[in-house]
């Protein structure tokens, strides 16, 4: 059983579409991080959110931390093929636990 | 390039064998983390070392052990290997001790147990 549940598990969309992926838990985290992993490589950190309700933007990516610091969402606007990858959320307290990820495919 | 190096990149071995995976953290980072990633389990935290001492343990089997040396590189030892141990093993490093710090991942070692 994953401490962090990510949904959807798989997502395949056309270039230019918008999408939102979710990361949910029953646990409260001191911070939450989002990573992107491409095939054959290690995860790369995209953002860290710390405060409940916090919203961070990274170009076309918008990250939100839930008010209770138990959940988070990642919204991508006008998705591009380069956004293809595995998106992982990770909740941190004394250590860090990862969700199983959302595998996103953006078709040209 | 994250600055974290892992060797070997690929490892193929047989059941019952023992292997050692090696990780060198980014320059200046004191914490090293080991993760196992398989298709059905996602990225599982195994163990963390900080400046040579064990700091946190996750879902690490008793057949697995790790250590961090004075030069801060780390090794993950996997023994009595089983087919189910086939996975990608990642090492990550961070500057300080807390799990909330940004972790920089290495390229991983792909272990195949036949």
Short mmCIF file of N, CA and C in Angstrom, two decimals, chain B:
data_model
loop_
_atom_site.label_atom_id
_atom_site.label_comp_id
_atom_site.label_asym_id
_atom_site.label_seq_id
_atom_site.Cartn_x
_atom_site.Cartn_y
_atom_site.Cartn_z
N UNK B 1 23.10 16.40 -15.90
CA UNK B 1 23.97 15.64 -15.00
C UNK B 1 23.78 16.15 -13.57
N UNK B 2 23.34 15.25 -12.68
CA UNK B 2 23.03 15.66 -11.30
C UNK B 2 24.28 15.79 -10.45
N UNK B 3 25.39 15.23 -10.89
CA UNK B 3 26.60 15.22 -10.08
C UNK B 3 26.73 13.98 -9.22
N UNK B 4 25.69 13.14 -9.20
CA UNK B 4 25.73 11.88 -8.46
C UNK B 4 26.11 10.77 -9.44
N UNK B 5 27.09 9.99 -9.09
CA UNK B 5 27.50 8.90 -9.97
C UNK B 5 27.21 7.55 -9.34
N UNK B 6 26.83 6.61 -10.17
CA UNK B 6 26.54 5.25 -9.71
C UNK B 6 27.21 4.26 -10.65
N UNK B 7 27.77 3.23 -10.04
CA UNK B 7 28.36 2.15 -10.83
C UNK B 7 27.99 0.81 -10.23
N UNK B 8 27.83 -0.24 -11.02
CA UNK B 8 27.82 -0.19 -12.49
C UNK B 8 26.46 0.31 -12.99
N UNK B 9 26.34 0.53 -14.27
CA UNK B 9 25.07 0.97 -14.84
C UNK B 9 24.13 -0.22 -15.02
N UNK B 10 24.70 -1.34 -15.38
CA UNK B 10 23.92 -2.57 -15.54
C UNK B 10 24.64 -3.70 -14.81
N UNK B 11 23.84 -4.62 -14.25
CA UNK B 11 24.41 -5.76 -13.56
C UNK B 11 23.50 -6.95 -13.77
N UNK B 12 24.05 -8.03 -14.29
CA UNK B 12 23.27 -9.25 -14.48
C UNK B 12 23.93 -10.34 -13.66
N UNK B 13 23.12 -11.01 -12.83
CA UNK B 13 23.68 -12.03 -11.97
C UNK B 13 22.66 -13.15 -11.75
N UNK B 14 23.03 -14.13 -10.99
CA UNK B 14 22.16 -15.28 -10.79
C UNK B 14 21.58 -15.28 -9.37
N UNK B 15 20.51 -16.02 -9.20
CA UNK B 15 19.91 -16.14 -7.87
C UNK B 15 20.93 -16.71 -6.90
N UNK B 16 20.87 -16.24 -5.67
CA UNK B 16 21.78 -16.69 -4.63
C UNK B 16 23.08 -15.93 -4.56
N UNK B 17 23.37 -15.12 -5.54
CA UNK B 17 24.63 -14.37 -5.57
C UNK B 17 24.54 -13.11 -4.72
N UNK B 18 25.71 -12.46 -4.60
CA UNK B 18 25.82 -11.22 -3.85
C UNK B 18 26.44 -10.16 -4.76
N UNK B 19 25.91 -8.94 -4.70
CA UNK B 19 26.45 -7.85 -5.52
C UNK B 19 26.61 -6.60 -4.65
N UNK B 20 27.46 -5.70 -5.13
CA UNK B 20 27.67 -4.41 -4.46
C UNK B 20 27.46 -3.30 -5.46
N UNK B 21 26.60 -2.37 -5.09
CA UNK B 21 26.35 -1.19 -5.90
C UNK B 21 27.03 0.00 -5.24
N UNK B 22 27.60 0.86 -6.07
CA UNK B 22 28.39 1.97 -5.54
C UNK B 22 27.80 3.32 -5.94
N UNK B 23 27.91 4.28 -5.04
CA UNK B 23 27.37 5.61 -5.28
C UNK B 23 28.34 6.66 -4.76
N UNK B 24 28.60 7.68 -5.58
CA UNK B 24 29.35 8.84 -5.12
C UNK B 24 28.43 10.04 -5.13
N UNK B 25 28.23 10.71 -3.99
CA UNK B 25 27.29 11.84 -3.94
C UNK B 25 27.87 13.07 -4.63
N UNK B 26 27.02 14.08 -4.79
CA UNK B 26 27.47 15.37 -5.29
C UNK B 26 28.51 15.94 -4.34
N UNK B 27 29.43 16.69 -4.88
CA UNK B 27 30.44 17.32 -4.05
C UNK B 27 29.78 18.20 -2.99
N UNK B 28 30.12 17.96 -1.74
CA UNK B 28 29.57 18.77 -0.65
C UNK B 28 28.35 18.17 0.02
N UNK B 29 27.70 17.22 -0.62
CA UNK B 29 26.51 16.61 -0.01
C UNK B 29 26.93 15.57 1.02
N UNK B 30 26.25 15.59 2.16
CA UNK B 30 26.60 14.67 3.25
C UNK B 30 25.64 13.50 3.38
N UNK B 31 24.44 13.67 2.84
CA UNK B 31 23.42 12.61 2.94
C UNK B 31 23.38 11.80 1.67
N UNK B 32 23.25 10.48 1.84
CA UNK B 32 23.06 9.57 0.72
C UNK B 32 21.83 8.72 1.00
N UNK B 33 21.00 8.57 0.00
CA UNK B 33 19.78 7.78 0.10
C UNK B 33 19.83 6.68 -0.96
N UNK B 34 19.29 5.53 -0.62
CA UNK B 34 19.15 4.44 -1.59
C UNK B 34 17.67 4.14 -1.79
N UNK B 35 17.30 3.94 -3.08
CA UNK B 35 15.93 3.62 -3.45
C UNK B 35 15.94 2.43 -4.40
N UNK B 36 14.85 1.68 -4.33
CA UNK B 36 14.62 0.58 -5.28
C UNK B 36 13.38 0.94 -6.09
N UNK B 37 13.48 0.80 -7.41
CA UNK B 37 12.33 1.10 -8.26
C UNK B 37 12.02 -0.11 -9.14
N UNK B 38 10.86 -0.67 -8.93
CA UNK B 38 10.40 -1.75 -9.81
C UNK B 38 9.04 -1.35 -10.38
N UNK B 39 8.63 -2.07 -11.42
CA UNK B 39 7.42 -1.68 -12.15
C UNK B 39 6.20 -1.73 -11.25
N UNK B 40 6.14 -2.73 -10.38
CA UNK B 40 4.91 -2.91 -9.60
C UNK B 40 4.94 -2.20 -8.25
N UNK B 41 6.10 -1.71 -7.84
CA UNK B 41 6.21 -1.12 -6.50
C UNK B 41 6.56 0.36 -6.52
N UNK B 42 6.88 0.91 -7.64
CA UNK B 42 7.28 2.32 -7.66
C UNK B 42 8.63 2.52 -6.98
N UNK B 43 8.88 3.75 -6.55
CA UNK B 43 10.17 4.10 -5.96
C UNK B 43 10.08 3.89 -4.44
N UNK B 44 10.82 2.91 -3.96
CA UNK B 44 10.77 2.55 -2.54
C UNK B 44 12.05 3.00 -1.84
N UNK B 45 11.89 3.75 -0.77
CA UNK B 45 13.02 4.21 0.02
C UNK B 45 13.60 3.03 0.79
N UNK B 46 14.91 2.86 0.71
CA UNK B 46 15.57 1.76 1.41
C UNK B 46 16.25 2.24 2.68
N UNK B 47 17.18 3.19 2.53
CA UNK B 47 17.97 3.60 3.68
C UNK B 47 18.66 4.93 3.39
N UNK B 48 18.95 5.67 4.47
CA UNK B 48 19.66 6.94 4.37
C UNK B 48 20.85 6.95 5.30
N UNK B 49 21.95 7.50 4.80
CA UNK B 49 23.12 7.75 5.63
C UNK B 49 23.43 9.24 5.61
N UNK B 50 23.90 9.71 6.74
CA UNK B 50 24.32 11.11 6.85
C UNK B 50 25.69 11.14 7.49
N UNK B 51 26.66 11.63 6.75
CA UNK B 51 28.02 11.79 7.25
C UNK B 51 28.54 10.50 7.91
N UNK B 52 28.26 9.40 7.28
CA UNK B 52 28.78 8.12 7.73
C UNK B 52 27.89 7.33 8.66
N UNK B 53 26.81 7.94 9.13
CA UNK B 53 25.94 7.25 10.08
C UNK B 53 24.56 6.99 9.49
N UNK B 54 24.00 5.86 9.84
CA UNK B 54 22.65 5.54 9.39
C UNK B 54 21.65 6.49 10.02
N UNK B 55 20.74 7.08 9.18
CA UNK B 55 19.80 8.07 9.71
C UNK B 55 18.36 7.61 9.63
N UNK B 56 18.02 6.89 8.59
CA UNK B 56 16.63 6.45 8.45
C UNK B 56 16.61 5.15 7.66
N UNK B 57 15.65 4.31 8.03
CA UNK B 57 15.50 3.03 7.34
C UNK B 57 14.10 2.94 6.78
N UNK B 58 13.99 2.45 5.57
CA UNK B 58 12.70 2.24 4.96
C UNK B 58 12.45 0.77 4.80
N UNK B 59 12.00 0.39 3.62
CA UNK B 59 11.64 -1.01 3.37
C UNK B 59 12.84 -1.83 2.94
N UNK B 60 13.88 -1.82 3.72
CA UNK B 60 15.09 -2.54 3.33
C UNK B 60 15.06 -3.95 3.92
N UNK B 61 15.31 -4.94 3.06
CA UNK B 61 15.31 -6.32 3.50
C UNK B 61 16.56 -6.62 4.33
N UNK B 62 16.46 -7.66 5.15
CA UNK B 62 17.62 -8.04 5.97
C UNK B 62 18.77 -8.53 5.11
N UNK B 63 18.47 -9.02 3.91
CA UNK B 63 19.52 -9.49 2.99
C UNK B 63 20.31 -8.32 2.38
N UNK B 64 19.80 -7.12 2.58
CA UNK B 64 20.45 -5.93 2.02
C UNK B 64 21.14 -5.16 3.14
N UNK B 65 22.26 -4.57 2.83
CA UNK B 65 22.92 -3.71 3.80
C UNK B 65 23.62 -2.59 3.06
N UNK B 66 23.92 -1.53 3.77
CA UNK B 66 24.59 -0.40 3.15
C UNK B 66 25.57 0.21 4.13
N UNK B 67 26.45 1.01 3.61
CA UNK B 67 27.34 1.79 4.46
C UNK B 67 27.79 3.03 3.70
N UNK B 68 28.21 4.03 4.47
CA UNK B 68 28.77 5.24 3.90
C UNK B 68 30.17 5.39 4.46
N UNK B 69 31.12 5.59 3.59
CA UNK B 69 32.52 5.62 3.97
C UNK B 69 32.97 7.04 4.31
N UNK B 70 34.15 7.18 4.94
CA UNK B 70 34.64 8.51 5.31
C UNK B 70 34.71 9.49 4.15
N UNK B 71 34.95 9.00 2.94
CA UNK B 71 34.97 9.93 1.80
C UNK B 71 33.57 10.22 1.28
N UNK B 72 32.57 9.73 1.97
CA UNK B 72 31.12 9.94 1.74
C UNK B 72 30.52 9.10 0.63
N UNK B 73 31.34 8.33 -0.08
CA UNK B 73 30.69 7.44 -1.04
C UNK B 73 29.97 6.34 -0.28
N UNK B 74 29.03 5.72 -0.94
CA UNK B 74 28.22 4.71 -0.27
C UNK B 74 28.15 3.45 -1.11
N UNK B 75 27.96 2.35 -0.45
CA UNK B 75 27.77 1.06 -1.13
C UNK B 75 26.52 0.38 -0.60
N UNK B 76 25.79 -0.23 -1.51
CA UNK B 76 24.61 -1.03 -1.16
C UNK B 76 24.93 -2.47 -1.51
N UNK B 77 24.90 -3.34 -0.50
CA UNK B 77 25.20 -4.74 -0.69
C UNK B 77 23.91 -5.55 -0.70
N UNK B 78 23.75 -6.34 -1.74
CA UNK B 78 22.56 -7.18 -1.87
C UNK B 78 23.02 -8.63 -1.90
N UNK B 79 22.52 -9.44 -0.99
CA UNK B 79 22.98 -10.82 -0.92
C UNK B 79 21.82 -11.80 -1.06
N UNK B 80 22.17 -13.06 -1.28
CA UNK B 80 21.18 -14.13 -1.47
C UNK B 80 20.10 -13.67 -2.43
N UNK B 81 20.54 -13.18 -3.57
CA UNK B 81 19.62 -12.52 -4.50
C UNK B 81 18.52 -13.44 -4.99
N UNK B 82 17.34 -12.85 -5.13
CA UNK B 82 16.17 -13.54 -5.63
C UNK B 82 15.70 -12.86 -6.91
N UNK B 83 14.88 -13.58 -7.67
CA UNK B 83 14.37 -13.01 -8.93
C UNK B 83 13.67 -11.68 -8.68
N UNK B 84 12.96 -11.58 -7.58
CA UNK B 84 12.20 -10.38 -7.27
C UNK B 84 13.05 -9.17 -6.92
N UNK B 85 14.36 -9.37 -6.78
CA UNK B 85 15.25 -8.24 -6.50
C UNK B 85 15.61 -7.49 -7.77
N UNK B 86 15.25 -8.03 -8.91
CA UNK B 86 15.50 -7.34 -10.17
C UNK B 86 14.77 -6.01 -10.16
N UNK B 87 15.51 -4.93 -10.38
CA UNK B 87 14.93 -3.59 -10.28
C UNK B 87 16.00 -2.57 -10.65
N UNK B 88 15.56 -1.32 -10.70
CA UNK B 88 16.50 -0.20 -10.79
C UNK B 88 16.80 0.26 -9.37
N UNK B 89 18.07 0.45 -9.08
CA UNK B 89 18.47 0.94 -7.76
C UNK B 89 19.07 2.33 -7.95
N UNK B 90 18.46 3.29 -7.27
CA UNK B 90 18.92 4.67 -7.36
C UNK B 90 19.56 5.10 -6.07
N UNK B 91 20.56 5.91 -6.21
CA UNK B 91 21.18 6.61 -5.11
C UNK B 91 20.86 8.09 -5.29
N UNK B 92 20.61 8.77 -4.20
CA UNK B 92 20.39 10.22 -4.24
C UNK B 92 21.23 10.85 -3.14
N UNK B 93 21.55 12.11 -3.31
CA UNK B 93 22.28 12.81 -2.25
C UNK B 93 21.65 14.16 -1.98
N UNK B 94 21.84 14.65 -0.79
CA UNK B 94 21.39 15.99 -0.44
C UNK B 94 22.41 16.60 0.52
N UNK B 95 22.28 17.92 0.67
CA UNK B 95 23.28 18.65 1.45
C UNK B 95 23.21 18.29 2.93
N UNK B 96 21.97 18.26 3.47
CA UNK B 96 21.88 18.07 4.90
C UNK B 96 21.07 16.83 5.23
N UNK B 97 20.68 16.74 6.49
CA UNK B 97 20.16 15.48 7.01
C UNK B 97 18.68 15.27 6.73
N UNK B 98 17.91 16.33 6.70
CA UNK B 98 16.47 16.21 6.66
C UNK B 98 15.95 15.63 5.36
N UNK B 99 14.89 14.82 5.48
CA UNK B 99 14.32 14.20 4.29
C UNK B 99 13.64 15.20 3.38
N UNK B 100 13.44 16.41 3.86
CA UNK B 100 12.73 17.40 3.07
C UNK B 100 13.65 18.15 2.12
N UNK B 101 14.94 17.89 2.23
CA UNK B 101 15.87 18.60 1.36
C UNK B 101 15.84 18.07 -0.06
N UNK B 102 16.15 18.94 -1.00
CA UNK B 102 16.18 18.53 -2.39
C UNK B 102 17.18 17.39 -2.56
N UNK B 103 16.71 16.33 -3.20
CA UNK B 103 17.56 15.18 -3.43
C UNK B 103 17.95 15.13 -4.89
N UNK B 104 19.20 14.89 -5.15
CA UNK B 104 19.72 14.77 -6.50
C UNK B 104 20.00 13.30 -6.77
N UNK B 105 19.37 12.79 -7.81
CA UNK B 105 19.43 11.35 -8.10
C UNK B 105 20.53 11.03 -9.11
N UNK B 106 21.14 9.89 -8.89
CA UNK B 106 22.06 9.35 -9.87
C UNK B 106 21.32 8.67 -11.00
N UNK B 107 22.04 8.16 -11.99
CA UNK B 107 21.41 7.54 -13.16
C UNK B 107 20.89 6.14 -12.90
N UNK B 108 21.24 5.57 -11.75
CA UNK B 108 20.71 4.26 -11.39
C UNK B 108 21.56 3.10 -11.85
N UNK B 109 21.37 1.98 -11.17
CA UNK B 109 21.95 0.69 -11.56
C UNK B 109 20.81 -0.26 -11.85
N UNK B 110 20.79 -0.82 -13.05
CA UNK B 110 19.74 -1.79 -13.38
C UNK B 110 20.25 -3.18 -13.05
N UNK B 111 19.62 -3.80 -12.06
CA UNK B 111 20.01 -5.15 -11.64
C UNK B 111 19.04 -6.16 -12.20
N UNK B 112 19.58 -7.16 -12.87
CA UNK B 112 18.77 -8.27 -13.39
C UNK B 112 19.26 -9.54 -12.74
N UNK B 113 18.35 -10.23 -12.06
CA UNK B 113 18.67 -11.50 -11.42
C UNK B 113 18.02 -12.62 -12.22
N UNK B 114 18.84 -13.52 -12.73
CA UNK B 114 18.33 -14.61 -13.58
C UNK B 114 18.23 -15.92 -12.83
#
